[in-house]
Short mmCIF file of N, CA and C in Angstrom, two decimals:
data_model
loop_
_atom_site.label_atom_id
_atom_site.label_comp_id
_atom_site.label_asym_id
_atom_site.label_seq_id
_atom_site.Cartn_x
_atom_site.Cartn_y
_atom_site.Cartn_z
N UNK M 1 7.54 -17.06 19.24
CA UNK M 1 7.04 -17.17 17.88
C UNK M 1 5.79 -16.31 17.75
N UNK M 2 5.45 -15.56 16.62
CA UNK M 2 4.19 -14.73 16.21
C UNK M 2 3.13 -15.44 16.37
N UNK M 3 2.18 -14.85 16.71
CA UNK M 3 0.80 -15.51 16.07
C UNK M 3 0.51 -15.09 15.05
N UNK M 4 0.19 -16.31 14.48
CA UNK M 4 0.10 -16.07 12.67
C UNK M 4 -1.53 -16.17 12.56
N UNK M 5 -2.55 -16.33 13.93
CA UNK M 5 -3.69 -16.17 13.59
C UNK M 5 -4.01 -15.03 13.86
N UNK M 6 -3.73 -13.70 13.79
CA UNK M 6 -3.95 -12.85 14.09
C UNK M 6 -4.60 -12.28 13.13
N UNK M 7 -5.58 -11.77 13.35
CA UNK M 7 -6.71 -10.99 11.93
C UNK M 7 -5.60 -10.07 11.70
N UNK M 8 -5.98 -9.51 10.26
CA UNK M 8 -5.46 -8.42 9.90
C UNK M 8 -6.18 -7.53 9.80
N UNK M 9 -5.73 -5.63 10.51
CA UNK M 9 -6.66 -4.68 10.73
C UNK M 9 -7.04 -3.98 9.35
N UNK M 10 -8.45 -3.81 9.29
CA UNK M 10 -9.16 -2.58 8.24
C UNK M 10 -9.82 -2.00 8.86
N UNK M 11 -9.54 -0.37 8.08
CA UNK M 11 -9.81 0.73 8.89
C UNK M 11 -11.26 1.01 7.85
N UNK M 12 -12.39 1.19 8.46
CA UNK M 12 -13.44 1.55 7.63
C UNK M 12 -13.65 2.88 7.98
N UNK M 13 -13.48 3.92 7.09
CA UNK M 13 -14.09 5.32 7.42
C UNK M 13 -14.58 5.62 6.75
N UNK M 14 -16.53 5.81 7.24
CA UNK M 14 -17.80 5.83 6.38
C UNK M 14 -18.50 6.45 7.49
N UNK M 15 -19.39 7.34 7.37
CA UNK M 15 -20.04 8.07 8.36
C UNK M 15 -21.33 7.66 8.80
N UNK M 16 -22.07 6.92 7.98
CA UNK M 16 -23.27 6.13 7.58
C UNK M 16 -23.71 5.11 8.75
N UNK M 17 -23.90 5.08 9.70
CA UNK M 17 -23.89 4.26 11.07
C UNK M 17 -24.31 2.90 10.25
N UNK M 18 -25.66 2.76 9.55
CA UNK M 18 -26.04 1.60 8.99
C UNK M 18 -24.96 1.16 8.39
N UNK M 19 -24.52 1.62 7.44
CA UNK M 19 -22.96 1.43 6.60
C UNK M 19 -22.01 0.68 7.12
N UNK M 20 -21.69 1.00 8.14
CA UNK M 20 -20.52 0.76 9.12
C UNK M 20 -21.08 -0.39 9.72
N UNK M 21 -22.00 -0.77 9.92
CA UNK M 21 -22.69 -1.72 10.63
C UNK M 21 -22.03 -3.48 9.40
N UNK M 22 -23.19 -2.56 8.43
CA UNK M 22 -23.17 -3.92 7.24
C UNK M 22 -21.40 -4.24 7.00
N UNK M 23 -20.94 -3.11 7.03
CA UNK M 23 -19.58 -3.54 6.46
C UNK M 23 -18.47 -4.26 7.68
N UNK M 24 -18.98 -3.73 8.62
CA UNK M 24 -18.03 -4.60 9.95
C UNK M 24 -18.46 -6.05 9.94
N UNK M 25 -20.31 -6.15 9.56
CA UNK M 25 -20.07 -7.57 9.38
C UNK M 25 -19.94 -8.78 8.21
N UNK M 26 -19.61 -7.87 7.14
CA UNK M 26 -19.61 -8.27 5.76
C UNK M 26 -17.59 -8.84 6.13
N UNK M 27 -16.75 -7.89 6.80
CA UNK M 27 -15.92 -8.22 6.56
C UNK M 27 -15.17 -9.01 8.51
N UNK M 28 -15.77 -9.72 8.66
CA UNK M 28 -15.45 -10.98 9.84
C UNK M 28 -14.18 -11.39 10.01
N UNK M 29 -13.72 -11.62 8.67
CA UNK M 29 -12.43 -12.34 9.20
C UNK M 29 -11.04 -11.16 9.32
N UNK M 30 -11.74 -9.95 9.46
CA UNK M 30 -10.65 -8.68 10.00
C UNK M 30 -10.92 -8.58 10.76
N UNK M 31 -9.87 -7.81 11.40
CA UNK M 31 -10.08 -6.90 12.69
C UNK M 31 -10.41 -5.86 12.29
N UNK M 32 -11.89 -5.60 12.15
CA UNK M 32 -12.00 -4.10 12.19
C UNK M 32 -11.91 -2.93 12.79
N UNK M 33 -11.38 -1.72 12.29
CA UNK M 33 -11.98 -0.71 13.02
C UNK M 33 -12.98 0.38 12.46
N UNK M 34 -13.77 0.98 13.10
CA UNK M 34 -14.28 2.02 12.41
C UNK M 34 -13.52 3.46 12.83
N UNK M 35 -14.35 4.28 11.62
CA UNK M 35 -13.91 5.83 12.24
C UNK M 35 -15.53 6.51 11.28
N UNK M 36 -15.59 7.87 12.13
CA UNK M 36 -16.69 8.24 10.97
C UNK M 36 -16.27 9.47 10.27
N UNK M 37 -15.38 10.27 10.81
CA UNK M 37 -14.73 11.43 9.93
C UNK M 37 -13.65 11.38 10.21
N UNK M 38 -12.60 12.39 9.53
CA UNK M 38 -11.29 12.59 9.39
C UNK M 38 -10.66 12.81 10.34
N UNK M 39 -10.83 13.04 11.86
CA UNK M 39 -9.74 13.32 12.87
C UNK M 39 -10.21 11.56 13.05
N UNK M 40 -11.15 11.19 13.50
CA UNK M 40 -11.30 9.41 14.12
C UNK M 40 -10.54 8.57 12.97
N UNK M 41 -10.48 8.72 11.64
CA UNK M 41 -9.81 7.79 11.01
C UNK M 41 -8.31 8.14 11.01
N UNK M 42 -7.95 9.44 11.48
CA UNK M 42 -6.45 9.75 10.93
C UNK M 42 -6.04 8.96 12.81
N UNK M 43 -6.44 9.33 13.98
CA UNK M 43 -5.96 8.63 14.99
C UNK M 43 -6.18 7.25 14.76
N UNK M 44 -7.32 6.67 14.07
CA UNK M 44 -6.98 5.18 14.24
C UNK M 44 -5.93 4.43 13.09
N UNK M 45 -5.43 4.94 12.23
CA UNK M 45 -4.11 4.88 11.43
C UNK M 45 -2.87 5.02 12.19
N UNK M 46 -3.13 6.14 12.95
CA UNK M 46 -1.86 6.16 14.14
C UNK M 46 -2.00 4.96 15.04
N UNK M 47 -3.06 5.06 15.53
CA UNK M 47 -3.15 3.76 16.69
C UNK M 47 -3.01 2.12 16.35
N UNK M 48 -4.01 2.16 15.38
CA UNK M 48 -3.95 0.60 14.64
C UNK M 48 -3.26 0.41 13.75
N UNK M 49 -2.61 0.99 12.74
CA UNK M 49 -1.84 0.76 12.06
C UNK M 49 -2.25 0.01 10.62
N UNK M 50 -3.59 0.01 10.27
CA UNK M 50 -4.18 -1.22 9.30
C UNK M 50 -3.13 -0.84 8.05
N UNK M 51 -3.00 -1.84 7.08
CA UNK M 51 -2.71 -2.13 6.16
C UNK M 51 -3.84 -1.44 5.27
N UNK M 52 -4.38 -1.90 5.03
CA UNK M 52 -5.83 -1.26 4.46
C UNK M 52 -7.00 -0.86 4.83
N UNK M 53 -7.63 0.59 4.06
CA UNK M 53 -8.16 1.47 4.50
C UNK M 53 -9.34 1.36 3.80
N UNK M 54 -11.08 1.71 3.98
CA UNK M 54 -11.86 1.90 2.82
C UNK M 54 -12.08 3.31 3.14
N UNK M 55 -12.49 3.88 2.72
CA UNK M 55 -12.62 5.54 2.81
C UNK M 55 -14.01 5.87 1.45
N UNK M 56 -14.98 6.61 2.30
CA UNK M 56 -15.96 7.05 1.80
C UNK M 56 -15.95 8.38 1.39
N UNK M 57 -15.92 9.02 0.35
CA UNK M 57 -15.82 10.34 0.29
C UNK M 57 -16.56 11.68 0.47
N UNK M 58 -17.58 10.76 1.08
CA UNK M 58 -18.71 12.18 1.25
C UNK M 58 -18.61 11.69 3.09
N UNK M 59 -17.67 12.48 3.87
CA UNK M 59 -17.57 12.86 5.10
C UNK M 59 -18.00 14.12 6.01
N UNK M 60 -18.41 14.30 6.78
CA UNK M 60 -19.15 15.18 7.52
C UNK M 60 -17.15 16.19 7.81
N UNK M 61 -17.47 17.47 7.43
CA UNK M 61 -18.97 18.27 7.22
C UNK M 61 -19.32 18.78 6.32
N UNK M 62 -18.98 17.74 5.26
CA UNK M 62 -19.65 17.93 3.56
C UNK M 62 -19.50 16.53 3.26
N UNK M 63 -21.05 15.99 3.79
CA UNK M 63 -21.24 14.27 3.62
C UNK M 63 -21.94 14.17 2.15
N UNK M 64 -21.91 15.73 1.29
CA UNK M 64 -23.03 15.50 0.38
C UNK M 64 -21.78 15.83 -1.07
N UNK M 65 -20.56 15.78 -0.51
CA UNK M 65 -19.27 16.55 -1.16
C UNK M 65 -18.25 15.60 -1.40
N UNK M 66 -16.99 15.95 -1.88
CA UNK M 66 -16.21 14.97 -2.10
C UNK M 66 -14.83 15.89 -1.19
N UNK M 67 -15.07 17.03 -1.08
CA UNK M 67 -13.33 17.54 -0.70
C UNK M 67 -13.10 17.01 0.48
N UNK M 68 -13.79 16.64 1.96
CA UNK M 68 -13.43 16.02 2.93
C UNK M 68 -12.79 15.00 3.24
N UNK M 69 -13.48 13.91 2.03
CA UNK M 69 -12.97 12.74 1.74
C UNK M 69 -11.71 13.01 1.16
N UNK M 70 -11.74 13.61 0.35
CA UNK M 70 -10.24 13.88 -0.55
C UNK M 70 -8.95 14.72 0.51
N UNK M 71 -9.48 15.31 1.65
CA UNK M 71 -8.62 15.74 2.20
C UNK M 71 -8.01 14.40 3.21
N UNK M 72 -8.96 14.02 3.94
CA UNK M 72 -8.32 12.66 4.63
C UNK M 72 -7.57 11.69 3.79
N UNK M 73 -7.76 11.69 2.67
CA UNK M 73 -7.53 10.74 1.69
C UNK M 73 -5.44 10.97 1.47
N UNK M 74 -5.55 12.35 1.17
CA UNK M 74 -4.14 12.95 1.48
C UNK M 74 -3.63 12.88 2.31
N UNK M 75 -3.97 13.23 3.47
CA UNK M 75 -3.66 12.68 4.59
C UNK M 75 -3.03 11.12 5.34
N UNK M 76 -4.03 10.68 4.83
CA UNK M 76 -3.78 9.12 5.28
C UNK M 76 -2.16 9.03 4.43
N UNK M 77 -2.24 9.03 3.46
CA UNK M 77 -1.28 8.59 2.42
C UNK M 77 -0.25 9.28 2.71
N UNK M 78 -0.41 10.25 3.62
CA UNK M 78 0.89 11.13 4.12
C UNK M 78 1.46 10.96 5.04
N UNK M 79 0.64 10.28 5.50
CA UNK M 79 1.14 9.44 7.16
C UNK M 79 1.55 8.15 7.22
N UNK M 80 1.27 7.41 6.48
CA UNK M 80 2.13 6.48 5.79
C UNK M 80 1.60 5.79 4.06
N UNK M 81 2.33 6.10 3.49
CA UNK M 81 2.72 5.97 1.95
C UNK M 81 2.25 4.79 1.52
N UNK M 82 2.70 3.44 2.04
CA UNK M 82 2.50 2.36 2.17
C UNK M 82 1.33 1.66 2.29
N UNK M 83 0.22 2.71 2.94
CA UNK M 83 -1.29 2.13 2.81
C UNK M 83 -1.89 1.79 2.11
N UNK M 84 -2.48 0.53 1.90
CA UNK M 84 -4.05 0.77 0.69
C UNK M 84 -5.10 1.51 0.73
N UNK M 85 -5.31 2.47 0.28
CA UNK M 85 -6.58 2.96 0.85
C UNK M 85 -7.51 2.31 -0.48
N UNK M 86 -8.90 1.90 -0.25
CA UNK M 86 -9.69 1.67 -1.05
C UNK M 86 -10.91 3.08 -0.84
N UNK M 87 -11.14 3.74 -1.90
CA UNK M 87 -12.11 5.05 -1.86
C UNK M 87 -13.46 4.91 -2.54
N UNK M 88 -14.65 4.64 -1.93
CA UNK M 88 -15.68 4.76 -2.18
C UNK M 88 -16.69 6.07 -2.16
N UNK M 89 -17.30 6.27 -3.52
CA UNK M 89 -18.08 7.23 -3.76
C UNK M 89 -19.32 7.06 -4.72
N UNK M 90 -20.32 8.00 -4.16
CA UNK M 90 -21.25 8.15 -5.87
C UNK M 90 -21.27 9.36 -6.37
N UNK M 91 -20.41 10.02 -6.00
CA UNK M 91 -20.32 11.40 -6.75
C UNK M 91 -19.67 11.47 -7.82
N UNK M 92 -20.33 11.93 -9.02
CA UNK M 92 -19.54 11.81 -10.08
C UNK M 92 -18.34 10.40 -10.08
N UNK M 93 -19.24 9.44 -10.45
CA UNK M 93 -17.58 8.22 -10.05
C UNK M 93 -16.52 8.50 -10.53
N UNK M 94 -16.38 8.59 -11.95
CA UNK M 94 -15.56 8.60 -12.88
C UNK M 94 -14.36 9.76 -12.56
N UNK M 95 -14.71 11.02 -12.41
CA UNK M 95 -13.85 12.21 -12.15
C UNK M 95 -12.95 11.63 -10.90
N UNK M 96 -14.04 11.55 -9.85
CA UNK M 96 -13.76 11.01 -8.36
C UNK M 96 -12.43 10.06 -8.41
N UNK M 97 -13.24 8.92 -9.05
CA UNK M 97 -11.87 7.94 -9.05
C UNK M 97 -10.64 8.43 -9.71
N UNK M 98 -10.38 8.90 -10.59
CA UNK M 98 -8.73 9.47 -11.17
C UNK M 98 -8.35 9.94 -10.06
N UNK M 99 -9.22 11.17 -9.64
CA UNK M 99 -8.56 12.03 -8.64
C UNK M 99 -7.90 11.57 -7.34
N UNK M 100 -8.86 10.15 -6.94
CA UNK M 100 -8.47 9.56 -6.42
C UNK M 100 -6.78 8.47 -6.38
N UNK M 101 -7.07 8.28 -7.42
CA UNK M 101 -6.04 7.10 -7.44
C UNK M 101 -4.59 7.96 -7.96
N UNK M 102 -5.14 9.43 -8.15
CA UNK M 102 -3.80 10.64 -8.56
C UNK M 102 -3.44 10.63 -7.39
N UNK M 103 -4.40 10.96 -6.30
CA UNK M 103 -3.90 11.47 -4.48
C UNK M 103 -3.58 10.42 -3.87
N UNK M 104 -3.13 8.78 -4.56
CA UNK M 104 -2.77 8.06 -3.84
C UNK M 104 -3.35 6.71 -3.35
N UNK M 105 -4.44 6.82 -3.47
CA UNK M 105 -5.52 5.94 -3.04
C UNK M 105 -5.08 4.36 -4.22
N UNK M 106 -5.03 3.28 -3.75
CA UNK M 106 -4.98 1.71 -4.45
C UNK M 106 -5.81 1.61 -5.45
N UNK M 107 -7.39 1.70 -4.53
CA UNK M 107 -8.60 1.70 -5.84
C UNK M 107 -9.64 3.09 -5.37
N UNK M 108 -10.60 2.03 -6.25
CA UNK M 108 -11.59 2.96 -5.89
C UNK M 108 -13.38 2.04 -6.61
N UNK M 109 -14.25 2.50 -5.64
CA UNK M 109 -15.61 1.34 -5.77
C UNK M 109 -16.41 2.76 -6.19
N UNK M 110 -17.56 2.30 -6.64
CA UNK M 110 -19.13 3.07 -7.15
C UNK M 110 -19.99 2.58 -5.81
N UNK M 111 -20.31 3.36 -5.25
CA UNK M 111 -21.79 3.23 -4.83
C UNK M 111 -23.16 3.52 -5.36
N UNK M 112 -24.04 1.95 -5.49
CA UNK M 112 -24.02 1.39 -4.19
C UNK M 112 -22.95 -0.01 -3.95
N UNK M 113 -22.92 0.00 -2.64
CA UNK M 113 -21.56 -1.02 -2.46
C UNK M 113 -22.40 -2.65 -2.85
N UNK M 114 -21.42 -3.36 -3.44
CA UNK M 114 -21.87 -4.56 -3.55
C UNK M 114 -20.54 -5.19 -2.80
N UNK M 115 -21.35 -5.98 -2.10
CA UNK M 115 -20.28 -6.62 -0.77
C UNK M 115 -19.06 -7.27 -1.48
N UNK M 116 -19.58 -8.10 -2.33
CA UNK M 116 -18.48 -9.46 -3.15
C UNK M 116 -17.92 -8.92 -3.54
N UNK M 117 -17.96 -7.63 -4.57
CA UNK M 117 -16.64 -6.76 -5.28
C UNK M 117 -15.81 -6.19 -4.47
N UNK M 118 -16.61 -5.52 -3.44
CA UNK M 118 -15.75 -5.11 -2.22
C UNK M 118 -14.78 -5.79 -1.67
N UNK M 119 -15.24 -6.81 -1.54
CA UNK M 119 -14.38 -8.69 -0.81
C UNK M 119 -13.01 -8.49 -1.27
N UNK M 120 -13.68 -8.58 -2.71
CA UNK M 120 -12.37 -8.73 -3.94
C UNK M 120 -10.93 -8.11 -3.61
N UNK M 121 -11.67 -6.56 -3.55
CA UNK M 121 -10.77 -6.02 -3.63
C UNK M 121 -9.71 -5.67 -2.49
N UNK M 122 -10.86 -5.63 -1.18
CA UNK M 122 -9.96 -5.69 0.21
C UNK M 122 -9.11 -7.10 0.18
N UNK M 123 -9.23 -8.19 -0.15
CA UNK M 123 -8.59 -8.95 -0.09
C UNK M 123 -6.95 -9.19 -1.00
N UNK M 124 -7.18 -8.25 -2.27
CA UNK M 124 -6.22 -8.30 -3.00
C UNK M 124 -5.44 -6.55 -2.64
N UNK M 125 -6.25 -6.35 -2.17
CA UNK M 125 -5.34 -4.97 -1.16
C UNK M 125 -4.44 -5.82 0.35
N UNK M 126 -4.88 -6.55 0.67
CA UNK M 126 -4.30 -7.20 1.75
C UNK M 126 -2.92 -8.03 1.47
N UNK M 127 -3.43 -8.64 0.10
CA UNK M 127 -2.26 -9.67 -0.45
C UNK M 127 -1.01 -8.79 -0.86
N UNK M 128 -1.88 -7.74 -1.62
CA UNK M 128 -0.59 -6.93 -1.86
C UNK M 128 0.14 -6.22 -1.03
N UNK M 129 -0.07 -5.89 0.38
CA UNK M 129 0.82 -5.32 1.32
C UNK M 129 1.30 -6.19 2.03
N UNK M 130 0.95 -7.55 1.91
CA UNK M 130 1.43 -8.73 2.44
C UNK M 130 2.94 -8.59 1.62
N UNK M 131 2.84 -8.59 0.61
CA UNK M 131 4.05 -9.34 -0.30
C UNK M 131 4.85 -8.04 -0.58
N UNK M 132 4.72 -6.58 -0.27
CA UNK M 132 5.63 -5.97 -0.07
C UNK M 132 5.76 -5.25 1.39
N UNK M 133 5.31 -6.00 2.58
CA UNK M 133 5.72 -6.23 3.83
C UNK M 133 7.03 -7.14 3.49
N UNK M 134 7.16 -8.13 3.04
CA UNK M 134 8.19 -9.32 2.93
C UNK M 134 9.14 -8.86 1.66
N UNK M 135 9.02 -8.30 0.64
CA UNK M 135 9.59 -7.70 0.17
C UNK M 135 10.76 -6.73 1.07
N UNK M 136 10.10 -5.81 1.60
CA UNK M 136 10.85 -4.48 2.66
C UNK M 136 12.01 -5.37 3.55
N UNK M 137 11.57 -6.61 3.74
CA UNK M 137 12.03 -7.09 5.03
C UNK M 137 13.04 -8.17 4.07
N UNK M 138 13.36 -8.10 2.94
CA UNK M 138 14.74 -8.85 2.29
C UNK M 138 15.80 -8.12 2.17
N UNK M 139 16.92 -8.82 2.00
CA UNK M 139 17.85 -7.71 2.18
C UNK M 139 17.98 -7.23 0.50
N UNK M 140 18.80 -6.06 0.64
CA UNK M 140 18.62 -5.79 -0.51
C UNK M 140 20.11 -6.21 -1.79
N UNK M 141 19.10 -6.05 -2.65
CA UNK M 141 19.80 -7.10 -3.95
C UNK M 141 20.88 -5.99 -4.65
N UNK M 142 20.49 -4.84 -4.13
CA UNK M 142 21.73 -3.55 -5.03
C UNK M 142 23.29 -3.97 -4.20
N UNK M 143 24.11 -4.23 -4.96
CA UNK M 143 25.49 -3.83 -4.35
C UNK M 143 26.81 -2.66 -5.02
N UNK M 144 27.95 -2.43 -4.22
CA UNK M 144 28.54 -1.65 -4.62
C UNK M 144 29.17 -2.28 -5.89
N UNK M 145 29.60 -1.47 -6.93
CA UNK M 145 30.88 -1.74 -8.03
C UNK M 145 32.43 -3.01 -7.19
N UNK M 146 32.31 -2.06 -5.92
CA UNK M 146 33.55 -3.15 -5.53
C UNK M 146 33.15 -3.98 -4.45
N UNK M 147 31.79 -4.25 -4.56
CA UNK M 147 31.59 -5.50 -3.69
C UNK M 147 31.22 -6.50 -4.76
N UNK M 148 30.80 -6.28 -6.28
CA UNK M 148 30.68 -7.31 -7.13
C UNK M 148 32.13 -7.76 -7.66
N UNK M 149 33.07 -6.74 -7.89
CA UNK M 149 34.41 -7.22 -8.04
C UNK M 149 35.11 -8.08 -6.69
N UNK M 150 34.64 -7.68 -5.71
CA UNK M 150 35.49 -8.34 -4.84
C UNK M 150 36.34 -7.69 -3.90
N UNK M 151 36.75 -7.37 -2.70
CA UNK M 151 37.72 -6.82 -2.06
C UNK M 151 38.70 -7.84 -1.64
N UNK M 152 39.25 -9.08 -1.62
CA UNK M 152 40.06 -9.65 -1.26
C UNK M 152 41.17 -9.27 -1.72
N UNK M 153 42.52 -9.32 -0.55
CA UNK M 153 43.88 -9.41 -0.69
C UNK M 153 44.30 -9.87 -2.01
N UNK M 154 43.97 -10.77 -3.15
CA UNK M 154 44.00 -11.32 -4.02
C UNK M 154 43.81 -10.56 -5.42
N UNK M 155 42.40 -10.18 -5.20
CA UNK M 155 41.87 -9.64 -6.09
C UNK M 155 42.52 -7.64 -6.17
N UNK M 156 43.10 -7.48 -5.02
CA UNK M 156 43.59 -6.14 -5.27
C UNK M 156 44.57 -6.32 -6.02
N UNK M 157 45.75 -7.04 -5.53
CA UNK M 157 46.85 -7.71 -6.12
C UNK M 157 46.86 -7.66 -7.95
N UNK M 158 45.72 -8.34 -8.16
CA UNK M 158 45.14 -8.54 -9.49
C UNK M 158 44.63 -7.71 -9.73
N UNK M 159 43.78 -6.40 -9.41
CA UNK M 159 43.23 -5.40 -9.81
C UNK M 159 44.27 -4.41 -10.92
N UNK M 160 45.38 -3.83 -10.99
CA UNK M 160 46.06 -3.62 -11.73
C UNK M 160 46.11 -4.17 -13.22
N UNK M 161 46.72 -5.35 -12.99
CA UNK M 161 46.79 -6.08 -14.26
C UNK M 161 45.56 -6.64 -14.75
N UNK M 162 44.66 -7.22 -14.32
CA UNK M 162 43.30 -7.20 -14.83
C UNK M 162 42.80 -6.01 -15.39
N UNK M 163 42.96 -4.45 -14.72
CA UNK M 163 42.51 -3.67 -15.54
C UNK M 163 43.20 -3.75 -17.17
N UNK M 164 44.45 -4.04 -16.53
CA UNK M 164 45.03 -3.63 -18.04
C UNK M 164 44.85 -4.61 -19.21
N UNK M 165 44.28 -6.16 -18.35
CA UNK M 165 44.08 -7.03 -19.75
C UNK M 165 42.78 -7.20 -20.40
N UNK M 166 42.05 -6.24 -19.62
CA UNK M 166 40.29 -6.32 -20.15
C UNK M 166 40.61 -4.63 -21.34
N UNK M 167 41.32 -3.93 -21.09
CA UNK M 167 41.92 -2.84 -21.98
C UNK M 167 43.09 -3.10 -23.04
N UNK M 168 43.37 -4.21 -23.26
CA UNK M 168 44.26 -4.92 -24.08
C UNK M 168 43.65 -4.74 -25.22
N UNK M 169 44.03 -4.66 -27.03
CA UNK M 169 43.16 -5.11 -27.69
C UNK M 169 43.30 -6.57 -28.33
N UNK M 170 44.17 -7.38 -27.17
CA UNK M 170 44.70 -8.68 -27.94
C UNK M 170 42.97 -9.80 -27.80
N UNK M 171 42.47 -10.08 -28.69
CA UNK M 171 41.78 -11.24 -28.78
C UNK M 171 42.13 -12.75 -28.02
N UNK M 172 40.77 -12.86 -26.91
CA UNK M 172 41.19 -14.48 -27.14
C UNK M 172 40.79 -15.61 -27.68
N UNK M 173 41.70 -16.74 -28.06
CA UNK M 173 41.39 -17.60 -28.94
C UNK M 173 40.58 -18.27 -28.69
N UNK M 174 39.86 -18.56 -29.67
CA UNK M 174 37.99 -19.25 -29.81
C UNK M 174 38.41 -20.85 -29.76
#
């Protein structure tokens, strides 16, 4: 049987040592990992596998920029589709975030970070890959034309003349 107490992993990639500090312990009941630029966060996506991502967009070696961030940002989402990434910035928020949530990204926060909104949202990034983890893993509800009709010995038999009495134009009586 699983262990169902198993934290669930978030990948924090923020370059900010203090940053990384507050936020590993703001968020306790994950397994965190850190990364501080784009090759350390794209291997720990390979390695750990988190569900959800926060991603800072001013990454070294333009921590004062947004394209670094925006390139990992593509990245991540290219390596698997399925991620949350949450994208934090203070650059221009407004532009930032579209662009963001165009390249893929779940959300997106303003800095400076306020922990509780943050909470919010990693947590409802979590719920939601929860419930289409279990989703993926149902079987699926599409079937063929002749698996809703039926393939039985019976029903072939009847396939003929059933076509022809649903093509009838005789009415039946009410």
């Amino acid at each position: 049987m699983a262990d169902t107490s198993e934290k669930q992993k978030l990948l924090i990639v923020e370059d900010d040592l203090d940053l990384q500090a507050q936020l590993e312990w703001a968020f306790t009941e994950y397994d965190v990992v850190v990364a501080g630029d784009r090759a350390a966060a794209l291997t720990a996506q390979r390695t750990e596998n988190p569900a959800v991502i926060t991603l800072d967009l001013g990454l070294p070696p333009d921590p004062d920029g947004t394209s670094e961030g925006f390139a990992t940002l593509r990245e991540l989402v290219a390596q698997n589709p399925a991620v949350k990434v949450i994208v934090a910035s203070g650059h221009e928020a407004r532009e930032s975030a579209q662009k963001a949530i165009a390249l893929g990204a779940y959300d997106f926060y303003s800095k400076p970070i306020n922990i509780t909104d943050l909470s919010l949202i990693v947590g409802r990034a979590f719920h939601l890959a929860q419930i289409e983890r279990r989703i993926a893993g149902l079987p699926s509800r599409r079937t063929s034309s002749r698996a809703r009709r039926g393939s039985s010995p019976a029903r072939r038999r009847c396939s003929p003349s059933c076509a022809r009495s649903r093509r009838s134009p005789t009415s039946m009586p009410r």
